[in-house]
GROMACS .gro file of C-alpha atoms in nm:
model
  491
    1MET     CA    1  11.055   9.925  -8.735
    2ALA     CA    2  10.985   9.597  -8.526
    3THR     CA    3  10.746   9.322  -8.401
    4ALA     CA    4  10.612   9.410  -8.083
    5ILE     CA    5  10.619   8.995  -7.895
    6TYR     CA    6  10.417   9.051  -7.531
    7GLY     CA    7  10.417   8.814  -7.305
    8ARG     CA    8  10.235   8.802  -6.952
    9GLN     CA    9  10.223   8.558  -6.683
   10SER     CA   10  10.043   8.633  -6.312
   11VAL     CA   11  10.111   8.369  -6.114
   12ASP     CA   12  10.360   8.022  -6.174
   13LYS     CA   13  10.133   7.738  -6.237
   14LYS     CA   14  10.225   7.335  -6.345
   15ASP     CA   15   9.976   7.359  -6.621
   16SER     CA   16  10.035   7.763  -6.713
   17ILE     CA   17  10.227   7.796  -6.973
   18SER     CA   18  10.597   8.020  -6.887
   19ILE     CA   19  10.644   8.343  -7.012
   20GLU     CA   20  10.936   8.211  -7.199
   21ALA     CA   21  10.731   7.960  -7.367
   22GLN     CA   22  10.511   8.203  -7.510
   23ILE     CA   23  10.835   8.413  -7.640
   24GLY     CA   24  10.899   8.144  -7.823
   25LEU     CA   25  10.593   8.022  -7.985
   26CYS     CA   26  10.577   8.386  -8.097
   27LYS     CA   27  10.918   8.407  -8.276
   28LYS     CA   28  10.828   8.025  -8.470
   29GLU     CA   29  10.473   8.216  -8.543
   30CYS     CA   30  10.648   8.515  -8.722
   31ASN     CA   31  10.872   8.293  -8.958
   32GLY     CA   32  11.216   8.362  -8.954
   33GLU     CA   33  11.167   8.741  -8.867
   34SER     CA   34  11.516   8.884  -8.640
   35ASN     CA   35  11.407   9.216  -8.559
   36PHE     CA   36  11.210   9.199  -8.250
   37LYS     CA   37  11.131   9.355  -7.895
   38ILE     CA   38  11.041   9.153  -7.592
   39TYR     CA   39  10.805   9.311  -7.357
   40THR     CA   40  10.700   9.077  -7.031
   41ASP     CA   41  10.497   9.190  -6.745
   42LYS     CA   42  10.527   8.859  -6.464
   43GLY     CA   43  10.310   8.867  -6.182
   44TYR     CA   44  10.058   9.064  -6.333
   45SER     CA   45   9.698   9.004  -6.358
   46GLY     CA   46   9.526   9.044  -6.711
   47LYS     CA   47   9.205   9.232  -6.557
   48ASN     CA   48   9.335   9.584  -6.654
   49THR     CA   49   9.602   9.729  -6.834
   50ASP     CA   50   9.792   9.895  -6.569
   51ARG     CA   51  10.136   9.693  -6.640
   52PRO     CA   52  10.442   9.885  -6.634
   53GLN     CA   53  10.601   9.710  -6.990
   54PHE     CA   54  10.219   9.649  -7.128
   55ARG     CA   55  10.230  10.077  -7.134
   56LYS     CA   56  10.612  10.096  -7.276
   57MET     CA   57  10.510   9.868  -7.575
   58MET     CA   58  10.185  10.104  -7.630
   59GLN     CA   59  10.453  10.417  -7.611
   60ASP     CA   60  10.673  10.226  -7.864
   61VAL     CA   61  10.367  10.148  -8.074
   62LYS     CA   62  10.276  10.558  -8.045
   63SER     CA   63  10.628  10.641  -8.119
   64GLY     CA   64  10.626  10.447  -8.452
   65LEU     CA   65  10.859  10.193  -8.323
   66ILE     CA   66  10.618   9.901  -8.397
   67ASP     CA   67  10.468   9.760  -8.679
   68ARG     CA   68  10.320   9.444  -8.525
   69VAL     CA   69  10.231   9.329  -8.195
   70VAL     CA   70  10.195   8.921  -8.128
   71VAL     CA   71  10.098   8.725  -7.838
   72TYR     CA   72  10.075   8.375  -7.767
   73ARG     CA   73   9.682   8.394  -7.673
   74LEU     CA   74   9.467   8.743  -7.636
   75ASP     CA   75   9.392   8.674  -7.269
   76ARG     CA   76   9.795   8.725  -7.208
   77LEU     CA   77   9.681   9.072  -7.354
   78SER     CA   78   9.408   9.149  -7.185
   79ARG     CA   79   9.143   8.957  -7.005
   80SER     CA   80   8.868   9.264  -7.047
   81ILE     CA   81   8.701   9.303  -7.376
   82THR     CA   82   8.671   9.659  -7.324
   83ASP     CA   83   9.011   9.719  -7.289
   84PHE     CA   84   9.107   9.501  -7.590
   85GLY     CA   85   8.888   9.730  -7.785
   86HIS     CA   86   9.030  10.019  -7.675
   87MET     CA   87   9.397   9.875  -7.768
   88TRP     CA   88   9.312   9.771  -8.115
   89GLU     CA   89   9.149  10.139  -8.173
   90GLU     CA   90   9.552  10.258  -8.112
   91LEU     CA   91   9.705  10.024  -8.332
   92ASN     CA   92   9.470  10.051  -8.613
   93SER     CA   93   9.509  10.433  -8.602
   94PHE     CA   94   9.897  10.372  -8.619
   95HIS     CA   95   9.833  10.090  -8.886
   96VAL     CA   96   9.980   9.855  -8.633
   97SER     CA   97   9.870   9.408  -8.707
   98PHE     CA   98   9.795   9.235  -8.459
   99THR     CA   99   9.869   8.859  -8.430
  100SER     CA  100   9.716   8.584  -8.162
  101VAL     CA  101   9.943   8.238  -8.191
  102SER     CA  102   9.692   8.042  -8.035
  103GLU     CA  103   9.384   8.117  -8.156
  104LYS     CA  104   9.511   8.209  -8.556
  105PHE     CA  105   9.406   8.531  -8.483
  106ASP     CA  106   9.565   8.793  -8.761
  107THR     CA  107   9.438   9.119  -8.847
  108GLU     CA  108   9.631   9.066  -9.175
  109THR     CA  109   9.356   8.827  -9.309
  110PRO     CA  110   9.044   8.921  -9.329
  111THR     CA  111   8.949   8.659  -9.128
  112GLY     CA  112   9.143   8.784  -8.815
  113ARG     CA  113   8.979   9.107  -8.934
  114ALA     CA  114   8.605   8.948  -8.921
  115MET     CA  115   8.707   8.806  -8.558
  116LEU     CA  116   8.833   9.115  -8.428
  117TYR     CA  117   8.537   9.294  -8.601
  118ILE     CA  118   8.299   9.062  -8.341
  119ILE     CA  119   8.506   9.125  -8.073
  120MET     CA  120   8.442   9.445  -8.119
  121ILE     CA  121   8.065   9.419  -8.113
  122PHE     CA  122   8.070   9.268  -7.779
  123ALA     CA  123   8.299   9.547  -7.630
  124GLN     CA  124   8.028   9.809  -7.756
  125LEU     CA  125   7.756   9.592  -7.599
  126GLU     CA  126   7.980   9.622  -7.303
  127ARG     CA  127   8.020   9.957  -7.297
  128GLU     CA  128   7.683  10.034  -7.331
  129THR     CA  129   7.533   9.786  -7.076
  130ILE     CA  130   7.792   9.953  -6.817
  131ALA     CA  131   7.665  10.295  -6.913
  132GLY     CA  132   7.331  10.182  -6.901
  133ARG     CA  133   7.399  10.088  -6.523
  134VAL     CA  134   7.590  10.345  -6.467
  135LYS     CA  135   7.317  10.600  -6.514
  136ASP     CA  136   7.053  10.367  -6.413
  137ASN     CA  137   7.271  10.401  -6.031
  138TYR     CA  138   7.300  10.756  -6.079
  139TYR     CA  139   6.954  10.827  -6.072
  140GLU     CA  140   6.871  10.542  -5.859
  141ARG     CA  141   7.106  10.720  -5.575
  142ALA     CA  142   6.935  11.012  -5.639
  143ARG     CA  143   6.598  10.869  -5.578
  144TYR     CA  144   6.722  10.826  -5.178
  145GLY     CA  145   6.865  11.190  -5.066
  146THR     CA  146   7.225  11.033  -5.191
  147TRP     CA  147   7.491  11.350  -5.309
  148LEU     CA  148   7.580  11.240  -5.623
  149GLY     CA  149   7.970  11.341  -5.588
  150GLY     CA  150   8.214  11.587  -5.719
  151PRO     CA  151   8.316  11.896  -5.518
  152ALA     CA  152   8.087  11.993  -5.268
  153PRO     CA  153   7.916  12.342  -5.355
  154PHE     CA  154   8.019  12.666  -5.157
  155GLY     CA  155   7.921  12.613  -4.815
  156PHE     CA  156   7.922  12.259  -4.752
  157ASN     CA  157   8.180  11.953  -4.744
  158ASN     CA  158   8.152  11.633  -4.884
  159GLY     CA  159   8.094  11.394  -4.573
  160ARG     CA  160   7.913  11.052  -4.522
  161ILE     CA  161   7.597  10.913  -4.336
  162VAL     CA  162   7.489  10.563  -4.225
  163LYS     CA  163   7.130  10.527  -4.414
  164ASN     CA  164   6.947  10.226  -4.396
  165GLY     CA  165   7.265   9.998  -4.335
  166GLN     CA  166   7.454  10.171  -4.571
  167ASN     CA  167   7.753  10.403  -4.571
  168VAL     CA  168   7.664  10.730  -4.795
  169PRO     CA  169   7.748  11.008  -4.966
  170THR     CA  170   7.606  11.353  -4.781
  171LEU     CA  171   7.689  11.703  -4.763
  172ILE     CA  172   7.767  11.866  -4.465
  173ALA     CA  173   7.741  12.245  -4.376
  174ASN     CA  174   8.051  12.417  -4.294
  175ASN     CA  175   8.159  12.802  -4.183
  176ASP     CA  176   8.065  12.962  -4.542
  177ILE     CA  177   7.695  12.874  -4.501
  178GLY     CA  178   7.660  13.197  -4.298
  179THR     CA  179   7.773  13.343  -4.626
  180VAL     CA  180   7.504  13.189  -4.847
  181LYS     CA  181   7.239  13.271  -4.595
  182LYS     CA  182   7.384  13.665  -4.637
  183MET     CA  183   7.336  13.654  -5.021
  184PHE     CA  184   7.023  13.506  -5.017
  185ASN     CA  185   6.903  13.762  -4.749
  186ALA     CA  186   7.082  14.044  -4.954
  187TYR     CA  187   6.908  13.977  -5.276
  188ILE     CA  188   6.540  13.997  -5.176
  189CYS     CA  189   6.610  14.328  -5.105
  190ASP     CA  190   6.483  14.615  -5.299
  191ASN     CA  191   6.848  14.721  -5.409
  192GLY     CA  192   6.987  14.362  -5.421
  193SER     CA  193   7.119  14.247  -5.727
  194LEU     CA  194   7.358  13.969  -5.857
  195GLY     CA  195   7.649  14.246  -5.900
  196SER     CA  196   7.624  14.416  -5.604
  197ILE     CA  197   7.627  14.098  -5.422
  198ALA     CA  198   7.934  13.984  -5.605
  199LYS     CA  199   8.109  14.337  -5.518
  200MET     CA  200   8.040  14.273  -5.153
  201LEU     CA  201   8.155  13.958  -5.120
  202ALA     CA  202   8.515  14.089  -5.303
  203GLN     CA  203   8.493  14.347  -5.032
  204GLU     CA  204   8.471  14.146  -4.733
  205ASN     CA  205   8.759  13.890  -4.901
  206ILE     CA  206   8.522  13.606  -4.939
  207TYR     CA  207   8.662  13.383  -5.198
  208CYS     CA  208   8.456  13.185  -5.431
  209SER     CA  209   8.465  12.822  -5.402
  210LYS     CA  210   8.564  12.741  -5.775
  211ARG     CA  211   8.804  13.082  -5.801
  212LYS     CA  212   8.934  13.416  -5.623
  213ALA     CA  213   8.640  13.640  -5.736
  214TRP     CA  214   8.317  13.650  -5.742
  215ASP     CA  215   8.086  13.708  -6.108
  216ASN     CA  216   7.727  13.731  -6.147
  217VAL     CA  217   7.676  13.375  -6.278
  218ALA     CA  218   7.854  13.245  -5.943
  219VAL     CA  219   7.623  13.403  -5.791
  220SER     CA  220   7.329  13.306  -5.950
  221ARG     CA  221   7.464  12.947  -5.956
  222ILE     CA  222   7.405  12.962  -5.547
  223LEU     CA  223   7.094  13.151  -5.543
  224HIS     CA  224   6.920  12.866  -5.830
  225SER     CA  225   7.009  12.593  -5.598
  226PRO     CA  226   6.765  12.399  -5.438
  227LEU     CA  227   7.085  12.250  -5.213
  228TYR     CA  228   6.996  12.496  -4.969
  229VAL     CA  229   6.603  12.490  -4.948
  230GLN     CA  230   6.400  12.401  -4.658
  231ALA     CA  231   6.183  12.185  -4.931
  232ASP     CA  232   5.851  12.225  -4.873
  233ILE     CA  233   5.499  12.193  -5.056
  234ASN     CA  234   5.528  12.563  -5.183
  235VAL     CA  235   5.895  12.454  -5.303
  236TYR     CA  236   5.728  12.124  -5.486
  237THR     CA  237   5.447  12.357  -5.659
  238TYR     CA  238   5.714  12.553  -5.761
  239TYR     CA  239   5.856  12.304  -5.960
  240ARG     CA  240   5.535  12.158  -6.073
  241SER     CA  241   5.494  12.511  -6.199
  242LYS     CA  242   5.829  12.451  -6.393
  243GLY     CA  243   5.719  12.190  -6.529
  244ILE     CA  244   5.851  11.871  -6.352
  245THR     CA  245   5.645  11.594  -6.326
  246LYS     CA  246   5.869  11.350  -6.160
  247PHE     CA  247   5.960  11.351  -5.781
  248THR     CA  248   6.104  11.067  -5.617
  249ASN     CA  249   5.931  11.143  -5.255
  250ASN     CA  250   5.594  11.193  -5.240
  251ILE     CA  251   5.419  11.531  -5.131
  252GLU     CA  252   5.391  11.506  -4.793
  253GLU     CA  253   5.734  11.432  -4.760
  254PHE     CA  254   5.805  11.791  -4.838
  255ASP     CA  255   5.769  11.925  -4.515
  256GLY     CA  256   6.039  12.156  -4.487
  257THR     CA  257   6.317  11.959  -4.338
  258HIS     CA  258   6.542  11.830  -4.610
  259ALA     CA  259   6.710  11.996  -4.867
  260ALA     CA  260   6.616  11.905  -5.251
  261GLN     CA  261   6.818  11.858  -5.615
  262VAL     CA  262   6.732  11.867  -5.930
  263THR     CA  263   6.881  11.634  -6.180
  264GLY     CA  264   6.842  11.567  -6.555
  265LYS     CA  265   7.030  11.632  -6.885
  266ARG     CA  266   6.938  11.931  -7.086
  267ASP     CA  267   7.010  12.028  -7.431
  268ALA     CA  268   7.295  12.267  -7.476
  269SER     CA  269   7.102  12.529  -7.662
  270THR     CA  270   6.808  12.556  -7.339
  271ARG     CA  271   6.868  12.738  -7.068
  272LYS     CA  272   6.995  12.559  -6.716
  273TYR     CA  273   6.720  12.733  -6.504
  274SER     CA  274   6.433  12.768  -6.741
  275ASP     CA  275   6.390  12.409  -6.889
  276PHE     CA  276   6.341  12.164  -6.670
  277LYS     CA  277   6.190  11.879  -6.876
  278ASP     CA  278   6.245  11.543  -6.883
  279HIS     CA  279   6.387  11.626  -6.461
  280VAL     CA  280   6.322  11.461  -6.152
  281VAL     CA  281   6.344  11.659  -5.783
  282SER     CA  282   6.446  11.464  -5.504
  283LEU     CA  283   6.476  11.555  -5.118
  284MET     CA  284   6.836  11.510  -4.969
  285ASN     CA  285   6.953  11.320  -4.671
  286PHE     CA  286   7.079  11.664  -4.517
  287PRO     CA  287   6.855  11.915  -4.378
  288GLY     CA  288   6.788  12.275  -4.593
  289ILE     CA  289   6.960  12.586  -4.480
  290ILE     CA  290   6.744  12.859  -4.667
  291PRO     CA  291   6.377  12.851  -4.523
  292SER     CA  292   6.161  12.816  -4.827
  293GLU     CA  293   6.032  13.141  -4.848
  294THR     CA  294   6.334  13.370  -4.872
  295TRP     CA  295   6.459  13.083  -5.134
  296LEU     CA  296   6.124  13.131  -5.306
  297LYS     CA  297   6.097  13.509  -5.327
  298CYS     CA  298   6.475  13.479  -5.467
  299GLN     CA  299   6.346  13.234  -5.759
  300TYR     CA  300   6.077  13.488  -5.869
  301LYS     CA  301   6.325  13.789  -5.864
  302LEU     CA  302   6.571  13.569  -6.083
  303ASP     CA  303   6.290  13.466  -6.295
  304ARG     CA  304   6.209  13.804  -6.393
  305ASN     CA  305   6.552  13.882  -6.499
  306THR     CA  306   6.538  13.750  -6.832
  307GLN     CA  307   6.811  13.685  -7.014
  308LEU     CA  308   6.860  13.878  -7.304
  309LYS     CA  309   7.042  13.754  -7.627
  310ASN     CA  310   7.382  13.890  -7.733
  311SER     CA  311   7.219  14.086  -8.005
  312GLY     CA  312   7.430  14.458  -7.947
  313SER     CA  313   7.748  14.314  -7.917
  314GLY     CA  314   8.006  14.479  -8.182
  315LYS     CA  315   7.761  14.764  -8.246
  316ASN     CA  316   7.980  14.969  -8.012
  317SER     CA  317   8.318  14.910  -8.211
  318TRP     CA  318   8.470  14.698  -8.444
  319LEU     CA  319   8.715  14.564  -8.207
  320THR     CA  320   8.462  14.374  -7.941
  321GLY     CA  321   8.635  14.086  -7.809
  322LEU     CA  322   8.970  14.172  -7.875
  323LEU     CA  323   9.028  14.455  -7.594
  324LYS     CA  324   9.167  14.332  -7.293
  325CYS     CA  325   9.242  14.515  -6.921
  326ALA     CA  326   9.636  14.517  -6.932
  327ASN     CA  327   9.615  14.497  -6.556
  328CYS     CA  328   9.343  14.215  -6.465
  329MET     CA  329   9.300  14.028  -6.812
  330TYR     CA  330   8.965  14.031  -6.805
  331ALA     CA  331   8.734  14.183  -7.081
  332VAL     CA  332   8.745  14.563  -7.160
  333ILE     CA  333   8.405  14.645  -7.282
  334VAL     CA  334   8.265  14.922  -7.517
  335LYS     CA  335   7.949  15.079  -7.363
  336LYS     CA  336   7.721  15.316  -7.442
  337GLY     CA  337   7.637  15.581  -7.136
  338TYR     CA  338   7.433  15.897  -7.086
  339LYS     CA  339   7.343  16.071  -7.441
  340ASN     CA  340   7.518  15.774  -7.618
  341ARG     CA  341   7.854  15.887  -7.476
  342VAL     CA  342   8.093  15.549  -7.566
  343PHE     CA  343   8.331  15.469  -7.318
  344LEU     CA  344   8.520  15.165  -7.193
  345SER     CA  345   8.454  14.920  -6.893
  346CYS     CA  346   8.668  14.701  -6.714
  347SER     CA  347   8.463  14.390  -6.656
  348GLY     CA  348   8.726  14.300  -6.410
  349ASN     CA  349   8.612  14.573  -6.151
  350TYR     CA  350   8.253  14.610  -6.265
  351ASN     CA  351   8.210  14.229  -6.270
  352MET     CA  352   8.431  14.072  -6.055
  353HIS     CA  353   8.551  14.303  -5.871
  354ILE     CA  354   8.919  14.251  -5.853
  355CYS     CA  355   9.059  14.537  -6.076
  356ASP     CA  356   9.143  14.873  -5.980
  357ILE     CA  357   9.092  15.049  -6.309
  358LYS     CA  358   8.780  15.206  -6.318
  359GLU     CA  359   8.786  15.455  -6.613
  360PHE     CA  360   9.035  15.463  -6.891
  361LEU     CA  361   9.198  15.780  -7.038
  362VAL     CA  362   9.243  15.630  -7.377
  363SER     CA  363   8.896  15.669  -7.587
  364ILE     CA  364   8.775  15.402  -7.808
  365ASN     CA  365   8.825  15.604  -8.119
  366GLU     CA  366   9.175  15.633  -8.040
  367ILE     CA  367   9.229  15.291  -7.998
  368GLU     CA  368   9.044  15.218  -8.375
  369ASN     CA  369   9.224  15.527  -8.531
  370ILE     CA  370   9.580  15.312  -8.412
  371VAL     CA  371   9.458  14.956  -8.476
  372GLN     CA  372   9.319  15.072  -8.789
  373GLU     CA  373   9.648  15.275  -8.923
  374ASN     CA  374   9.874  14.958  -8.821
  375LEU     CA  375   9.643  14.715  -9.001
  376GLU     CA  376   9.683  14.944  -9.347
  377HIS     CA  377  10.019  14.888  -9.316
  378ILE     CA  378   9.983  14.566  -9.309
  379LEU     CA  379   9.727  14.537  -9.588
  380GLU     CA  380   9.949  14.748  -9.831
  381GLN     CA  381  10.214  14.509  -9.775
  382CYS     CA  382  10.022  14.161  -9.856
  383HIS     CA  383   9.912  14.401 -10.179
  384ASN     CA  384  10.282  14.500 -10.283
  385ASP     CA  385  10.394  14.097 -10.254
  386ASN     CA  386  10.123  13.916 -10.475
  387GLU     CA  387  10.246  13.839 -10.843
  388GLU     CA  388  10.051  13.878 -11.133
  389GLU     CA  389   9.837  13.534 -11.203
  390PRO     CA  390   9.624  13.433 -11.500
  391VAL     CA  391   9.269  13.443 -11.428
  392TYR     CA  392   9.103  13.132 -11.577
  393ASN     CA  393   8.711  13.080 -11.652
  394THR     CA  394   8.521  12.855 -11.397
  395ARG     CA  395   8.302  12.744 -11.677
  396GLN     CA  396   8.612  12.622 -11.897
  397LYS     CA  397   8.738  12.412 -11.615
  398MET     CA  398   8.387  12.226 -11.516
  399GLU     CA  399   8.368  12.162 -11.861
  400LEU     CA  400   8.697  12.017 -11.873
  401ILE     CA  401   8.644  11.779 -11.566
  402LYS     CA  402   8.319  11.692 -11.700
  403ILE     CA  403   8.480  11.570 -12.075
  404GLU     CA  404   8.762  11.406 -11.897
  405GLU     CA  405   8.517  11.183 -11.639
  406LYS     CA  406   8.298  11.078 -11.987
  407ILE     CA  407   8.600  10.931 -12.157
  408GLU     CA  408   8.698  10.779 -11.877
  409ARG     CA  409   8.389  10.596 -11.842
  410LEU     CA  410   8.359  10.489 -12.186
  411VAL     CA  411   8.750  10.383 -12.150
  412LYS     CA  412   8.610  10.125 -11.907
  413CYS     CA  413   8.336  10.025 -12.126
  414ALA     CA  414   8.561   9.993 -12.383
  415SER     CA  415   8.744   9.709 -12.228
  416GLU     CA  416   8.435   9.527 -12.211
  417SER     CA  417   8.301   9.559 -12.534
  418THR     CA  418   8.303   9.398 -12.900
  419GLU     CA  419   8.476   9.499 -13.187
  420ILE     CA  420   8.189   9.674 -13.379
  421THR     CA  421   8.096   9.832 -13.008
  422ILE     CA  422   8.488   9.901 -12.939
  423ALA     CA  423   8.449  10.118 -13.271
  424TYR     CA  424   8.147  10.332 -13.206
  425LEU     CA  425   8.353  10.400 -12.845
  426ASN     CA  426   8.678  10.505 -13.008
  427LYS     CA  427   8.517  10.748 -13.185
  428GLN     CA  428   8.328  10.886 -12.900
  429ILE     CA  429   8.615  10.899 -12.705
  430GLU     CA  430   8.803  11.117 -12.998
  431LYS     CA  431   8.512  11.338 -13.010
  432LEU     CA  432   8.534  11.410 -12.648
  433ASP     CA  433   8.932  11.448 -12.678
  434ALA     CA  434   8.900  11.698 -12.916
  435GLU     CA  435   8.627  11.903 -12.737
  436ARG     CA  436   8.886  11.896 -12.441
  437LYS     CA  437   9.175  12.009 -12.634
  438ASN     CA  438   8.982  12.281 -12.744
  439ILE     CA  439   8.894  12.393 -12.372
  440ILE     CA  440   9.248  12.387 -12.294
  441ASN     CA  441   9.382  12.595 -12.593
  442SER     CA  442   9.063  12.833 -12.511
  443ILE     CA  443   9.215  12.860 -12.140
  444LYS     CA  444   9.591  12.888 -12.276
  445THR     CA  445   9.470  13.163 -12.476
  446THR     CA  446   9.280  13.333 -12.216
  447PRO     CA  447   9.440  13.708 -12.167
  448LYS     CA  448   9.565  13.778 -11.835
  449LYS     CA  449   9.326  14.033 -11.657
  450GLU     CA  450   9.478  14.308 -11.444
  451LYS     CA  451   9.690  14.138 -11.096
  452TYR     CA  452   9.485  13.967 -10.890
  453LYS     CA  453   9.519  14.167 -10.561
  454SER     CA  454   9.417  13.979 -10.248
  455CYS     CA  455   9.460  14.264 -10.050
  456ASN     CA  456   9.307  14.517 -10.276
  457ILE     CA  457   9.114  14.639  -9.968
  458ILE     CA  458   9.018  15.037  -9.838
  459PHE     CA  459   9.001  14.914  -9.508
  460LYS     CA  460   8.853  15.248  -9.419
  461GLU     CA  461   8.536  15.178  -9.644
  462LEU     CA  462   8.449  14.831  -9.493
  463ASP     CA  463   8.151  14.795  -9.233
  464ASN     CA  464   8.199  14.709  -8.881
  465ARG     CA  465   8.186  14.374  -8.930
  466HIS     CA  466   8.410  14.337  -9.223
  467LYS     CA  467   8.673  14.542  -8.999
  468HIS     CA  468   8.612  14.290  -8.719
  469GLN     CA  469   8.728  13.981  -8.930
  470ILE     CA  470   9.009  14.137  -9.032
  471ALA     CA  471   9.112  14.252  -8.689
  472GLU     CA  472   9.071  13.920  -8.591
  473ALA     CA  473   9.301  13.752  -8.877
  474PHE     CA  474   9.581  13.970  -8.763
  475ILE     CA  475   9.540  14.069  -8.370
  476SER     CA  476   9.552  13.757  -8.118
  477LYS     CA  477   9.453  14.044  -7.832
  478ILE     CA  478   9.478  14.448  -7.758
  479LEU     CA  479   9.599  14.532  -7.394
  480VAL     CA  480   9.435  14.851  -7.284
  481GLY     CA  481   9.602  15.006  -6.967
  482LYS     CA  482   9.490  15.312  -6.784
  483ASN     CA  483   9.669  15.549  -7.052
  484SER     CA  484   9.853  15.287  -7.262
  485LEU     CA  485   9.833  15.035  -7.520
  486GLU     CA  486   9.933  14.729  -7.665
  487ILE     CA  487   9.893  14.502  -8.024
  488ILE     CA  488   9.931  14.154  -7.919
  489TRP     CA  489   9.978  14.016  -8.337
  490LYS     CA  490   9.900  13.678  -8.404
  491ALA     CA  491  10.235  13.449  -8.521
   0.00000   0.00000   0.00000
């Protein structure tokens, strides 16, 4: 491996040291080393690391070609403490040392490493300060109704408006907003459901913004969003009933003119639309589309549709989670119907409405029998490949380890003891050593038990949970066609 020497000069100045001089001083610091790789960036600022030769050097570090990086001065490498911190983390992960000639900064010495740790502390402080400013700015923008960025929701385009003399982000309704209105109106009907709306949109060839097919989740996300509502006092009251106490606008401002947004961080274990702890409601800088009466009817209906725990998953078949539709590649679900009749259903058909397979001619029992036959054959081969192995006593092994640890401690004590004490310690060591030998002999004389059968399993006698575990260990997925079956095995 080589030593990397890096030089940088943004502009030629009389009082600045040239790249050539930097390289010369770095070579002198290396005490006669001859295996160098030189990297120079002329005309580049040190405000960031977007420099061609710097990137090439770091790539060579990752490729294992460099074991040391040398620079004339730290600011030649970077003027940003944060950038240097990131660079050092990479150097350290590849066991590459770092030396700064003028600051006598060498990570191979304790002082050099201590200096580095101080710099890293300031880098951490800078990162946390920046993160705090970003968070404060985020909520400050929300306070004034600014769209916080990212892809525009369905029915909107990203845009900008002038507000208080500033050009700020906003959302502008597009042609899809008519579809949004249709979705809200359809859901408040007696027979309206998330699935029926998804099916309606699929039949009308209306595509979702993030992917082609609509599903219940995509529809629910739109119906829950306050970005579409004409936020009035009733919307304000609704969010108050949900436990929100922070509103960036006075209650008088909820006059049904503007849309709203809810911001705040939630715990990953909580439901998105039911736990509004520490959330904030703000009015937006663009008008609402859906009347509050319609929007609230949807919210009350959505609230009644309590999400059920997936407690029944896997009860109808031990192949749950492995079955995929060969036509659309979406999950094939094992369901129970009238009089407990078990049948297969493609989620790409009933949920996404993009698959033509409405029913499968092959039954789940036939699939389970075929898969079981294949797994039993594999397990039998696994059993036949096993060789005879002795079975040792776990308790004896543990005793042996404890004795060896005691002997090690006594040996350490003996090195710092008097002659009288050493004599006593030697007797103890001899006694422990005798115990150790007895245990070793007892292990050696332990008769071999019958062949260890790691796969000596009667598959058909296992419960569904254990069958599922074995199937997952060997099978990647099972492709189910209307009248076909293909098992994709793990490599």
